[in-house]
Short mmCIF file of C-alpha atoms in Angstrom, two decimals:
data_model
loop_
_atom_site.label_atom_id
_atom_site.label_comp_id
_atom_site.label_asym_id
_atom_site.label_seq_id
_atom_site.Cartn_x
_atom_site.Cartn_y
_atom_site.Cartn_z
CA UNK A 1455 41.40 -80.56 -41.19
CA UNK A 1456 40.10 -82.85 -43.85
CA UNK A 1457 36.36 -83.90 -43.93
CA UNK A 1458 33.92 -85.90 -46.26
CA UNK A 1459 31.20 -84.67 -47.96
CA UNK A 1460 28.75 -86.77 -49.34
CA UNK A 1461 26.24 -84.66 -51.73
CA UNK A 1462 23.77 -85.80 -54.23
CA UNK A 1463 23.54 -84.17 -56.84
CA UNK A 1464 27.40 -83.86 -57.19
CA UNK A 1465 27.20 -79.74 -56.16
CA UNK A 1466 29.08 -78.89 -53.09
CA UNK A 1467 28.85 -74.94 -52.06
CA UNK A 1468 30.79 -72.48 -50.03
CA UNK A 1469 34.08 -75.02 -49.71
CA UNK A 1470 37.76 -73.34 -50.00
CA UNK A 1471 39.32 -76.43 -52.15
CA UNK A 1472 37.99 -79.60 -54.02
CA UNK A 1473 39.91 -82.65 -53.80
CA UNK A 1474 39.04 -85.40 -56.54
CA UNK A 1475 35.65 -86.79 -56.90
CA UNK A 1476 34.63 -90.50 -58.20
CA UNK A 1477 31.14 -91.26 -58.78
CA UNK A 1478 29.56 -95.11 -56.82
CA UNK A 1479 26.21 -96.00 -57.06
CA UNK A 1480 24.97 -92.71 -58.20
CA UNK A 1481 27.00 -90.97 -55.82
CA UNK A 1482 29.51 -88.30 -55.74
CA UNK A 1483 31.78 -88.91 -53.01
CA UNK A 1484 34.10 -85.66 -53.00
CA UNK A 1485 37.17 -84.82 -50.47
CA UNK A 1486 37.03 -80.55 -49.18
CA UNK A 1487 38.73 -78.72 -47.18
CA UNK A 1488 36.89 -76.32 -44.95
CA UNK A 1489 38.31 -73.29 -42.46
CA UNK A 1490 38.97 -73.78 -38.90
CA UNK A 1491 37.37 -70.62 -38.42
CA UNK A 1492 34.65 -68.27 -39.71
CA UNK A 1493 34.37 -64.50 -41.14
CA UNK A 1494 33.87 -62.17 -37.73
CA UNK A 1495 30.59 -60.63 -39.35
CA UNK A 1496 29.52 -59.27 -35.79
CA UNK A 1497 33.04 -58.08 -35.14
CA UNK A 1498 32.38 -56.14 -38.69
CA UNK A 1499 29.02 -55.09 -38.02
CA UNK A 1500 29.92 -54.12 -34.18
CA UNK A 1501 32.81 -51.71 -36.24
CA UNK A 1502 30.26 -50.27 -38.59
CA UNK A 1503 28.18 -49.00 -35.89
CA UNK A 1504 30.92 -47.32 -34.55
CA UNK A 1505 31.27 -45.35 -37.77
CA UNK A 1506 28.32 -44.46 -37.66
CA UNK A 1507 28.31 -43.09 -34.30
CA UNK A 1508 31.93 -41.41 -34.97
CA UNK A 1509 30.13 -39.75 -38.39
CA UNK A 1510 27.66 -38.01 -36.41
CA UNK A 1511 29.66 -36.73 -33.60
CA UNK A 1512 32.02 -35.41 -36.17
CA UNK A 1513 29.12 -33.39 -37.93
CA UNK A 1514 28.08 -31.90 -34.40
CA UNK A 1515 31.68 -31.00 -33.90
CA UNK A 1516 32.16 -29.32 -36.90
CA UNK A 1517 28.56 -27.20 -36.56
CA UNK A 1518 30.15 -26.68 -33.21
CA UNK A 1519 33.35 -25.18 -34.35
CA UNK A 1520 31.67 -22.93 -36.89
CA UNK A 1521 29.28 -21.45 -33.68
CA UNK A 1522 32.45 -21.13 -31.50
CA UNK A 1523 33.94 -19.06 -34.48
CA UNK A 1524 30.75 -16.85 -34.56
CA UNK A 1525 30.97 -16.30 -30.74
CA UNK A 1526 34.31 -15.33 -30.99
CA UNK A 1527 33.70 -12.29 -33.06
CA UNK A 1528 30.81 -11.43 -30.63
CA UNK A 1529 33.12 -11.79 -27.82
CA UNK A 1530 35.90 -9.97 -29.15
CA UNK A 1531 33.21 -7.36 -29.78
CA UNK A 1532 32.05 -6.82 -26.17
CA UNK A 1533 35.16 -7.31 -24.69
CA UNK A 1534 36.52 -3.90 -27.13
CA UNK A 1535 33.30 -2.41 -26.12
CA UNK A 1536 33.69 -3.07 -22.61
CA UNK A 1537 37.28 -1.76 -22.15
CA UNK A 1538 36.90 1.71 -24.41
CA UNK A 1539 33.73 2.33 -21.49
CA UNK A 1540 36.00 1.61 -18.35
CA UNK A 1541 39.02 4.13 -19.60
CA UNK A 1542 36.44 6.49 -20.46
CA UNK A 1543 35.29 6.45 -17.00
CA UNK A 1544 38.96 6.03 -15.61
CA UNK A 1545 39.91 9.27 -17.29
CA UNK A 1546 36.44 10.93 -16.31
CA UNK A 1547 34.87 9.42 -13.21
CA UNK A 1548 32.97 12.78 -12.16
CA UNK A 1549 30.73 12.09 -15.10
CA UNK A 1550 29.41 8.92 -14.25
CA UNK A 1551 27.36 8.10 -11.27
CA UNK A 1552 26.63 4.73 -9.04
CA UNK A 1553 23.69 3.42 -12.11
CA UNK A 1554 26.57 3.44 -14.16
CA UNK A 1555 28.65 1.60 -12.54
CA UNK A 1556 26.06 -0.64 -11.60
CA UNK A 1557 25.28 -1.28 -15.29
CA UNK A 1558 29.03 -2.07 -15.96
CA UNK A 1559 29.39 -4.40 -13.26
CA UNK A 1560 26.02 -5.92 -14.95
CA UNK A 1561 28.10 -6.14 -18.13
CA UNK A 1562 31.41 -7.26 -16.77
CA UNK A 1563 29.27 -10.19 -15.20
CA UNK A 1564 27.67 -10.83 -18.88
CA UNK A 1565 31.26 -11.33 -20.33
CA UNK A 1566 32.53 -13.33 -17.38
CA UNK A 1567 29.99 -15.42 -17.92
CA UNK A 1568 29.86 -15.76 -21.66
CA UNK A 1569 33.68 -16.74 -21.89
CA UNK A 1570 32.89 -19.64 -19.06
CA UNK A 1571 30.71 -21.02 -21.30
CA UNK A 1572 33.04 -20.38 -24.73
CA UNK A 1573 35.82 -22.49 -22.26
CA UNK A 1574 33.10 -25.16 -21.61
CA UNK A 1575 32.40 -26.35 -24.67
CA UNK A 1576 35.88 -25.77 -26.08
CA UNK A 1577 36.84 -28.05 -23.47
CA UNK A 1578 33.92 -30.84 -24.03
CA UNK A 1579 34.88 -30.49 -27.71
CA UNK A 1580 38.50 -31.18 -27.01
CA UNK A 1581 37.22 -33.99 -25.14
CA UNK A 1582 35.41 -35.31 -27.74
CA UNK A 1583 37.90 -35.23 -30.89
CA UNK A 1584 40.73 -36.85 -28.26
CA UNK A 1585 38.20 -39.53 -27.81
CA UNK A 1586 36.90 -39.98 -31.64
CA UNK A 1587 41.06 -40.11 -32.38
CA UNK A 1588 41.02 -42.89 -29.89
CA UNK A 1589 38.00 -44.85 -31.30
CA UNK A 1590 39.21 -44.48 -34.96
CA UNK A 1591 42.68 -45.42 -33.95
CA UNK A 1592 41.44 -48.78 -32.36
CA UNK A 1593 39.08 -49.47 -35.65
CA UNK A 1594 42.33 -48.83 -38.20
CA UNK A 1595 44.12 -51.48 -36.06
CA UNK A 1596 41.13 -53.73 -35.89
CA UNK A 1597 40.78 -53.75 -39.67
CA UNK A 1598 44.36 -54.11 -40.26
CA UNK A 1599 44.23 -57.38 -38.31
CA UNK A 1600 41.18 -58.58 -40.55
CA UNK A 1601 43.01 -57.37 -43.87
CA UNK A 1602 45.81 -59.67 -42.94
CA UNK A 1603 43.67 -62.62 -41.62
CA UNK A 1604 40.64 -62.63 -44.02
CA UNK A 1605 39.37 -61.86 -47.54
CA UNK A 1606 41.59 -58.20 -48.26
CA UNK A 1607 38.66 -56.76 -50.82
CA UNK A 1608 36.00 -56.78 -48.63
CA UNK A 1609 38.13 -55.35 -45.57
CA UNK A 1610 40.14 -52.75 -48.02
CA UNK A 1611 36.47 -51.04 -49.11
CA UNK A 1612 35.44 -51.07 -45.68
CA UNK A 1613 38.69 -49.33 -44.48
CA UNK A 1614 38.64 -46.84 -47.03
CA UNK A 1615 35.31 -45.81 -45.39
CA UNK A 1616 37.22 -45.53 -42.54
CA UNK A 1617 39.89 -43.17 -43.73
CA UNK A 1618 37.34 -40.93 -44.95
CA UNK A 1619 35.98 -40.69 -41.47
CA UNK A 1620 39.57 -39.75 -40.33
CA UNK A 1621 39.83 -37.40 -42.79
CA UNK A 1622 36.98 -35.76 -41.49
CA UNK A 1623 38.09 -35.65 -38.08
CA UNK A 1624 41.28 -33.89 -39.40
CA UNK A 1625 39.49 -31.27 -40.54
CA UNK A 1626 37.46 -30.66 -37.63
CA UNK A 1627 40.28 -30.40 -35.92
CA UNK A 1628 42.05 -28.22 -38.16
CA UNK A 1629 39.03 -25.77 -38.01
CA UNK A 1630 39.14 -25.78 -34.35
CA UNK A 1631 42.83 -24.73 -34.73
CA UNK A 1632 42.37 -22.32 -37.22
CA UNK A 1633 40.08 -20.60 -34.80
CA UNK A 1634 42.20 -20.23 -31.85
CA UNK A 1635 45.65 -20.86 -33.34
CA UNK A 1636 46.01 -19.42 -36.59
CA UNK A 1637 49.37 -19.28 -38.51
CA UNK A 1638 50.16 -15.92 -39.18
CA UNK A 1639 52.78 -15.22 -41.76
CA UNK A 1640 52.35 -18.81 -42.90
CA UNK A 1641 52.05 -19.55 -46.70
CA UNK A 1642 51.16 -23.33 -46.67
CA UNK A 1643 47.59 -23.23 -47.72
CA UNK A 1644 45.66 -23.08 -51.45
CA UNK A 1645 44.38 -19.39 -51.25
CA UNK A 1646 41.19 -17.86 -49.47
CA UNK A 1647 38.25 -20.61 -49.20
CA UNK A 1648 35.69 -17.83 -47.38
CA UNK A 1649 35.43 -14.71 -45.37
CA UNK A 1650 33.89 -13.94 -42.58
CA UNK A 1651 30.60 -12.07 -42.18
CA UNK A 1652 31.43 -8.31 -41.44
CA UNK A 1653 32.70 -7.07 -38.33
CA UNK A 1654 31.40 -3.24 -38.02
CA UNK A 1655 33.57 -1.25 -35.33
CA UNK A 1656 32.16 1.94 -36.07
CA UNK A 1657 31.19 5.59 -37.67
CA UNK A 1658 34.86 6.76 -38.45
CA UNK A 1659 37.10 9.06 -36.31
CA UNK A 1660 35.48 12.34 -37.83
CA UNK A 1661 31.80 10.73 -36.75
CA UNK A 1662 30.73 12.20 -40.69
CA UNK A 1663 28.47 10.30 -42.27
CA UNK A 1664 29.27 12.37 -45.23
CA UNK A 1665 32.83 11.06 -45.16
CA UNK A 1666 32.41 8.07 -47.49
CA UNK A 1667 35.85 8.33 -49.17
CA UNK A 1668 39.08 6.89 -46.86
CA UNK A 1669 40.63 3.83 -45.39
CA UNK A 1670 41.66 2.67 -42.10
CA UNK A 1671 43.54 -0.73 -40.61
CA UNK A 1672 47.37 -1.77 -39.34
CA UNK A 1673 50.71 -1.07 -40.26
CA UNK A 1674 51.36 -4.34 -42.32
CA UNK A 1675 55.08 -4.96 -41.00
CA UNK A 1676 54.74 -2.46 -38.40
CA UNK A 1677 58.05 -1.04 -36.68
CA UNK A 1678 59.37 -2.86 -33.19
CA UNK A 1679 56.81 -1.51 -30.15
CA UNK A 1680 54.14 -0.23 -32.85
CA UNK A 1681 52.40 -3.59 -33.40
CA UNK A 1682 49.11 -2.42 -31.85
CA UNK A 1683 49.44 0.75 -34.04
CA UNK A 1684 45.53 1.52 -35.96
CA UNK A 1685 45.39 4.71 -38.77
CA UNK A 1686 42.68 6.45 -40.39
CA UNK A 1687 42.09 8.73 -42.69
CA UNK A 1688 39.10 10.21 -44.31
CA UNK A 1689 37.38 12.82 -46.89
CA UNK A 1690 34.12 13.51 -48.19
CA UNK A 1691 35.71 13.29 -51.99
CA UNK A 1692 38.83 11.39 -53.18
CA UNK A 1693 41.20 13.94 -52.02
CA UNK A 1694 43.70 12.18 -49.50
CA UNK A 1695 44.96 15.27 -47.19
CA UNK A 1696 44.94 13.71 -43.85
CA UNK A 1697 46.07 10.62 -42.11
CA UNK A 1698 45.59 9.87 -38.17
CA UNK A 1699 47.15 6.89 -36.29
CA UNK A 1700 46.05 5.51 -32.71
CA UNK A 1701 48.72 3.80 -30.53
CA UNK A 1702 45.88 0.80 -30.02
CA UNK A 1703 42.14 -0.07 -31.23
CA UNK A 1704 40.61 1.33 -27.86
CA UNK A 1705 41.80 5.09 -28.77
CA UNK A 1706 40.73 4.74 -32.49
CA UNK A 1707 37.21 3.89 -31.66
CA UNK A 1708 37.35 6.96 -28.91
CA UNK A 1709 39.12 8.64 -31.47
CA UNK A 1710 42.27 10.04 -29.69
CA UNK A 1711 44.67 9.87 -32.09
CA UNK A 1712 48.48 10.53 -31.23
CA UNK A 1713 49.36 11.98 -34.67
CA UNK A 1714 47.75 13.73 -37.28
CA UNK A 1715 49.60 14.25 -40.40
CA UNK A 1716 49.12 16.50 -42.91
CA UNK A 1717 49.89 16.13 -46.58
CA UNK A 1718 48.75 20.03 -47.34
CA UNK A 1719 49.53 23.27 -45.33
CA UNK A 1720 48.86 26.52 -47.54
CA UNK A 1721 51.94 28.21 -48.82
CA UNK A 1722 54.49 25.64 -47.81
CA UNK A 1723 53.68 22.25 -49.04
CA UNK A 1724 51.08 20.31 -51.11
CA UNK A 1725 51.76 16.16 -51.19
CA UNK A 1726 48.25 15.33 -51.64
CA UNK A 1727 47.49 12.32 -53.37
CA UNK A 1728 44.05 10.91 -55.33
CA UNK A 1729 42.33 7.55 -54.57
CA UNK A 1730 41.46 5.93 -51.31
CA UNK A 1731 43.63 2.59 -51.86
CA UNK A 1732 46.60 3.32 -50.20
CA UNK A 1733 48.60 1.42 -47.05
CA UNK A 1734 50.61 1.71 -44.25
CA UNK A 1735 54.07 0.09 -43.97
CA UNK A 1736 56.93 0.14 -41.73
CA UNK A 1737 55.06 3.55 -40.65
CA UNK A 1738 55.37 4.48 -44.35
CA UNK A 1739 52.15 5.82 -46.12
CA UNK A 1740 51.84 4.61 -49.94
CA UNK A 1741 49.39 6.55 -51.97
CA UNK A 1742 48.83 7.60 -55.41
CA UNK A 1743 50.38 11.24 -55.88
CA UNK A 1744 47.67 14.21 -56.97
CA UNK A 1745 49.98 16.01 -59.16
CA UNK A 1746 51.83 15.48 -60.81
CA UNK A 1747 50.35 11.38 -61.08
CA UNK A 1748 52.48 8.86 -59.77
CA UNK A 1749 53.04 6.49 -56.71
CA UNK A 1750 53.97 8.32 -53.72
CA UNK A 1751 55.92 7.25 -50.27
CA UNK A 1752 55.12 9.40 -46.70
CA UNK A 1753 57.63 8.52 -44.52
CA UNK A 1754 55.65 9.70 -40.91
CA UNK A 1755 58.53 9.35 -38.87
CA UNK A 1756 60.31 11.67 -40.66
CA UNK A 1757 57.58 13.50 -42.25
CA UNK A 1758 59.40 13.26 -45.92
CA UNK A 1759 57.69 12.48 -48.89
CA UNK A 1760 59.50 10.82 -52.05
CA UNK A 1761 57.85 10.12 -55.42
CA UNK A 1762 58.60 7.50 -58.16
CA UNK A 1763 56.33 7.38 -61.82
CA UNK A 1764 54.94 3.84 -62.66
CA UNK A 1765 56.01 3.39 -66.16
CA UNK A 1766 52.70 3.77 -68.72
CA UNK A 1767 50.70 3.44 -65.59
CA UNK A 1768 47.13 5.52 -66.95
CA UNK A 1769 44.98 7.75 -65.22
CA UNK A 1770 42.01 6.57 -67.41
CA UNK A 1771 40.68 3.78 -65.35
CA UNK A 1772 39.86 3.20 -62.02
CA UNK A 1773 37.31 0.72 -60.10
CA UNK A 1774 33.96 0.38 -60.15
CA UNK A 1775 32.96 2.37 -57.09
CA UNK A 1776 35.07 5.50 -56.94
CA UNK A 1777 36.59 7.65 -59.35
CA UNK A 1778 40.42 8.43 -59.13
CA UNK A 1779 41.62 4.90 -57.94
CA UNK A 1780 44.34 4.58 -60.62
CA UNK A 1781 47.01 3.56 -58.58
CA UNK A 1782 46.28 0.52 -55.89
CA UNK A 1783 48.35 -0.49 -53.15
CA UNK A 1784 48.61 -3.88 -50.87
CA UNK A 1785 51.13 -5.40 -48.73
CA UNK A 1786 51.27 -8.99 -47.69
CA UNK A 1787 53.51 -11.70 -46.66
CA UNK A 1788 55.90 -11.45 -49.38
CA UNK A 1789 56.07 -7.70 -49.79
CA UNK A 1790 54.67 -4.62 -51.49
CA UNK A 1791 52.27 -4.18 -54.65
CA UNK A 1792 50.64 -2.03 -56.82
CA UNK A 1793 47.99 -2.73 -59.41
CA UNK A 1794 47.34 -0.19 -62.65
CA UNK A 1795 46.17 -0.28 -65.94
CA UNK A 1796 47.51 1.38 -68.57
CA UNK A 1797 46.15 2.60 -72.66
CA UNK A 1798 48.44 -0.82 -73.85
CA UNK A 1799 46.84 -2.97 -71.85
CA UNK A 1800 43.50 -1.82 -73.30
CA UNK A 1801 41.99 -1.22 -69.24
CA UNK A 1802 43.25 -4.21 -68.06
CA UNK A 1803 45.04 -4.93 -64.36
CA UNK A 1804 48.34 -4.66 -64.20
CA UNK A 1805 50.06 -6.12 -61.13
CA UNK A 1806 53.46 -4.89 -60.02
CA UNK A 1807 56.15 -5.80 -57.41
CA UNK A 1808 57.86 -2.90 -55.44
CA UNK A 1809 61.10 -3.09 -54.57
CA UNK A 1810 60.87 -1.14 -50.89
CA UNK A 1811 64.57 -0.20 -51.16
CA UNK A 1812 64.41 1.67 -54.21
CA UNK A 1813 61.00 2.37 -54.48
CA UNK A 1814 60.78 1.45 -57.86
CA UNK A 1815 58.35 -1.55 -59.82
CA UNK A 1816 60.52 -4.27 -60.66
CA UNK A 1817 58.63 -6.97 -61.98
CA UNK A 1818 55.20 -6.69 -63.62
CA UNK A 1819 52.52 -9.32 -64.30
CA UNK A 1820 49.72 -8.14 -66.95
CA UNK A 1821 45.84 -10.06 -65.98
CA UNK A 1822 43.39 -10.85 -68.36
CA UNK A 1823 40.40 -8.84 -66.06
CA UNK A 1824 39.29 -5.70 -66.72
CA UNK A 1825 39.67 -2.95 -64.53
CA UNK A 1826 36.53 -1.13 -64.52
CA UNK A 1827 34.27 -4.35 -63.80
CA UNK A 1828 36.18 -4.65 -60.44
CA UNK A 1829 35.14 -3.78 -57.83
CA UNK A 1830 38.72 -3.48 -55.84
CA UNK A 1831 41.68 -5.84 -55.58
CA UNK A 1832 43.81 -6.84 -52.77
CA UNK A 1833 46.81 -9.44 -52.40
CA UNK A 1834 48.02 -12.43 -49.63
CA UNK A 1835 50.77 -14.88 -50.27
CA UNK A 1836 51.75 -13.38 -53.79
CA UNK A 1837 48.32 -14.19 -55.33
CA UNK A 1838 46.08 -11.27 -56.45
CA UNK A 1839 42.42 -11.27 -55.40
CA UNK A 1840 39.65 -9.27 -57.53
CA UNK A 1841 36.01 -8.72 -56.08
CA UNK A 1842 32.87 -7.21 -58.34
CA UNK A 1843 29.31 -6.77 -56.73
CA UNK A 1844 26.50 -9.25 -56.63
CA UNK A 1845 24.02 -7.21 -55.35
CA UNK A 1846 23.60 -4.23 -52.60
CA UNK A 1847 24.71 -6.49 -49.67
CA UNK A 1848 27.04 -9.14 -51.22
CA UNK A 1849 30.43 -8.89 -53.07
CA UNK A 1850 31.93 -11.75 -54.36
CA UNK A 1851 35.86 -12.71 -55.34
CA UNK A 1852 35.85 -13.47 -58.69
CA UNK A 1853 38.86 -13.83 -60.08
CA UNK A 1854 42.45 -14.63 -59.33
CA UNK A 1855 46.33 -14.01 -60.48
CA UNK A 1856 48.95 -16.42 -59.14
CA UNK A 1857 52.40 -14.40 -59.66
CA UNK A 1858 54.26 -17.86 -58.48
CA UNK A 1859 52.63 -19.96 -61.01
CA UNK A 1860 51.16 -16.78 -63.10
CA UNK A 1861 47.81 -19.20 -63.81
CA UNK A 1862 44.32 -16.85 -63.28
CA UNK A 1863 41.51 -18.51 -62.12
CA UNK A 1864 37.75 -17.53 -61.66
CA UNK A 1865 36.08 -18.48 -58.92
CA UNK A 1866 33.22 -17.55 -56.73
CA UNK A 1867 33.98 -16.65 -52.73
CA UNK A 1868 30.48 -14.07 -51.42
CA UNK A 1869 30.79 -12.23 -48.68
CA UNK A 1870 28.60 -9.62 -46.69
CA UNK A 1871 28.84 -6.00 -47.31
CA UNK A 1872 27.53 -3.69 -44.64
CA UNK A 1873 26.85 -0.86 -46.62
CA UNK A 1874 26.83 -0.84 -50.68
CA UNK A 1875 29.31 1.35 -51.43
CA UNK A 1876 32.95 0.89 -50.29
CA UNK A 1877 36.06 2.93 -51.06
CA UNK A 1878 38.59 1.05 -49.44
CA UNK A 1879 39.66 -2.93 -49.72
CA UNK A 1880 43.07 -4.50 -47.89
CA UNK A 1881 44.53 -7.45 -46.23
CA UNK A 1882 47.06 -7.46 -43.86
CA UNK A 1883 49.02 -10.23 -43.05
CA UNK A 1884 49.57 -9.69 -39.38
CA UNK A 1885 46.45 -10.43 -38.31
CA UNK A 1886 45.42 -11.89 -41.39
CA UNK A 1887 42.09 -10.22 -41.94
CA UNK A 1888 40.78 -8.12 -44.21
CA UNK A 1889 39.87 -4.48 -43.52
CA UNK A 1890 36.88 -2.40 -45.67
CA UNK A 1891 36.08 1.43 -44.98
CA UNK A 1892 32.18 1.16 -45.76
CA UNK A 1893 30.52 3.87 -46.36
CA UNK A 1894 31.96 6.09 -43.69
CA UNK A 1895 32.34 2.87 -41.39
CA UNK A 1896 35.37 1.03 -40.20
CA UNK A 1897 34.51 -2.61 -41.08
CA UNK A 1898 36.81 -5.68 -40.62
CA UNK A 1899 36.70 -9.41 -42.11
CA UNK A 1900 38.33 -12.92 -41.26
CA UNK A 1901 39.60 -14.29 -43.60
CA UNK A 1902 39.34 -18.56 -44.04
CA UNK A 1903 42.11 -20.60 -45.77
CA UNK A 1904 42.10 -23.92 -47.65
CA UNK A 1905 44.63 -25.59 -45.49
CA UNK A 1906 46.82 -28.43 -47.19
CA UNK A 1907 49.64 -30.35 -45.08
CA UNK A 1908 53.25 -29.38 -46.67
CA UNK A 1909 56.47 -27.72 -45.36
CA UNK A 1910 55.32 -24.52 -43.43
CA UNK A 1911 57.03 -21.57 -45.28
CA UNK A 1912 56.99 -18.29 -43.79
CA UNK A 1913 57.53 -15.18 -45.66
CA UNK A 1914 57.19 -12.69 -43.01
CA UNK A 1915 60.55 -10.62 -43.04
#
């Protein structure tokens, strides 16, 4: 469409093209070309109120999510609680009378009604995310349209605000995931991002208070049919001379363990072993060896021990809060470990590889930490994870060893301690959590993971 324009002064304003001009009389008589049609301002502004709206439901999602996680763990709690107190009166029934029973039904009730109102909100939350995808879905598509119609700078900054709001909604939906389907055995993600606050099950199996020394948890690549499998064992000192397991978490917390093995009998054998920072796998016990020192392998099927030296390994340092804790063992997804120091290294961590085969360290990694400022170490996806204490109720990971990329790293990830003292530190990749013996307590940790989108790779055998 072609229009003219007569302005005096010869200054025309907010026209897409100038045409030539000749001046008549004091005039200036000039030829534009203006647009059929106008920027959509309200159909902008109309957009950026929805952001707005989509921002903060996405906030209360995500404060959602993080009180559904808490819940959980309270759940999961009662639930363990609940079921230990109804085979207790299953197997006893004399020793209860109609009170009790009442009071159970009271707490059945309690948990029936607690997990309708977990399904709820996971439900209205589900509700809500579908229907923030569906509103930020319409809004890409809008601003597409405008990119390719109108002026692309002004629509390209506004849709990058955009993406940042589906970004966000990603994540909350990631979290809610996370939560209720977690990828065990999966390596895809950029190491631990934070842990849970402590979950305490209880004084251990021995109910001695005295009994600060020991560990406890699952068989990390437990045998077909012994996937619900717990162990225990406990001392008073260092000395490792017992070991218990429990064919599910209900009979370790009554404590009615199905076998008790014993790494001493007087006169006939002595496989003791030193340390509290040993684990269980494929119903093997791995342990640091009394005497003479080295790493040690209880097969309790079998009831066989076998015994392999780690080359220069030293008997000089151990961790911060227990003597004797030369040799360390941890098992994740890609397979067995042990972490040392030796007089060469000067005190420093050592991290080695175990071939399970032939029982023997086949590759070793030497850190730059030293071992006597740590508080205890464990590993998950091939990457080495040191704590130290912060004060009485918080350690902190401070430092990590990549054996893929063999880059270390400080960094700061607090968590809760129940007690101050600890003995025993371990992950385990079936379940993915961590598992402390504190201070005589069986104490258990979930552990968080910065997730990042790339080929799932599983290294669960």
């Amino acid at each position: 469409m072609s229009r003219k324009v007569d302005v005096f002064p010869c200054v025309l304003q907010a026209v897409s093209l100038w045409a030539e001009g000749s001046a008549s009389s004091g005039e200036c008589i000039c030829e534009a070309f203006l647009p059929n049609s106008t920027f959509p301002i309200g159909q902008l502004v109309l957009l950026e109120s929805t952001a707005v709206e989509i921002k903060y439901k996405l906030e209360m999602e995500i404060s959602k999510v993080e009180v559904y996680e808490v819940k959980l763990q309270v759940y999961i709690a009662k639930i363990k609680n609940l079921t230990v107190l109804i085979e207790l009166m299953e197997d006893d029934p004399d020793s209860y009378n109609e009170l009790h029973l009442e009071e159970v039904k009271i707490q059945i009730k309690q948990v029936e009604a607690l997990i309708v109102e977990l399904q709820a909100s996971i439900k209205a939350s589900s509700s809500v995310l579908i229907s923030i995808r569906t509103q930020v879905i319409t809004m890409i598509s809008v601003l597409t349209q405008l990119e390719i119609t109108y002026d692309k700078n002004l629509v390209l900054v506004t849709r990058r605000e955009y993406l940042i709001l589906q970004q966000k909604l990603e994540e909350c939906e990631r979290r809610h995931d996370e939560i209720f389907n977690p990828n065990i055995g999966i390596c895809n993600h950029r190491g631990i991002r934070r842990i849970s606050k402590p979950i305490v099950s209880q004084l251990n199996a021995d109910l001695n208070g005295a009994f600060k020394y020991g560990g406890w948890g699952k068989d990390s690549k437990p045998l077909s049919g012994s996937e619900s499998m717990y162990w225990y064992s406990g001392s008073s000192d260092t000395l490792v001379s017992k070991i218990s397991q429990y064919s599910a978490y209900y009979t370790l917390i009554t404590r009615q363990s199905f076998k008790a093995h014993l790494l001493y009998v007087d006169r006939q054998y002595d496989w003791r072993g030193a340390g509290n920072n040993y684990v269980v796998r494929e119903n093997n016990l791995y342990y640091q060896y009394r005497s003479p020192f080295a790493m040690a392998k209880f097969n309790m099927t079998s009831a066989k021990v076998e015994t392999k030296v780690v080359p220069k390994a030293s008997t000089q340092f151990s961790y911060h809060y227990s003597a004797n804790q030369n040799l360390d063992f941890a098992a994740d997804e890609s397979g067995l470990w042990v972490t040392y120091a030796t007089a060469d290294s000067k005190g420093k961590l050592v991290l080695g590889k175990i071939n399970e085969q032939s029982f023997a360290v086949e590759t070793v990694f030497q850190t730059s930490v030293y071992k006597p400022s740590v508080g205890n170490t464990f590993m998950v996806c091939g990457v080495l994870y040191a704590t130290r204490s912060v004060d009485t109720k918080t350690e902190e990971i401070f430092y990590t060893f990549d054996t893929h990329t063999q880059k270390e790293s400080y960094v700061s990830i607090p968590f809760e301690k129940f007690h101050d003292f600890y003995s025993y530190l371990d992950y385990n990749p079936t379940d993915q959590k961590l598992y402390m013996f504190n201070n005589g307590y069986y104490v258990s940790y979930h552990v968080w993971f910065n997730q990042e989108a790339s080929a799932d790779k599983s290294l669960v055998d």
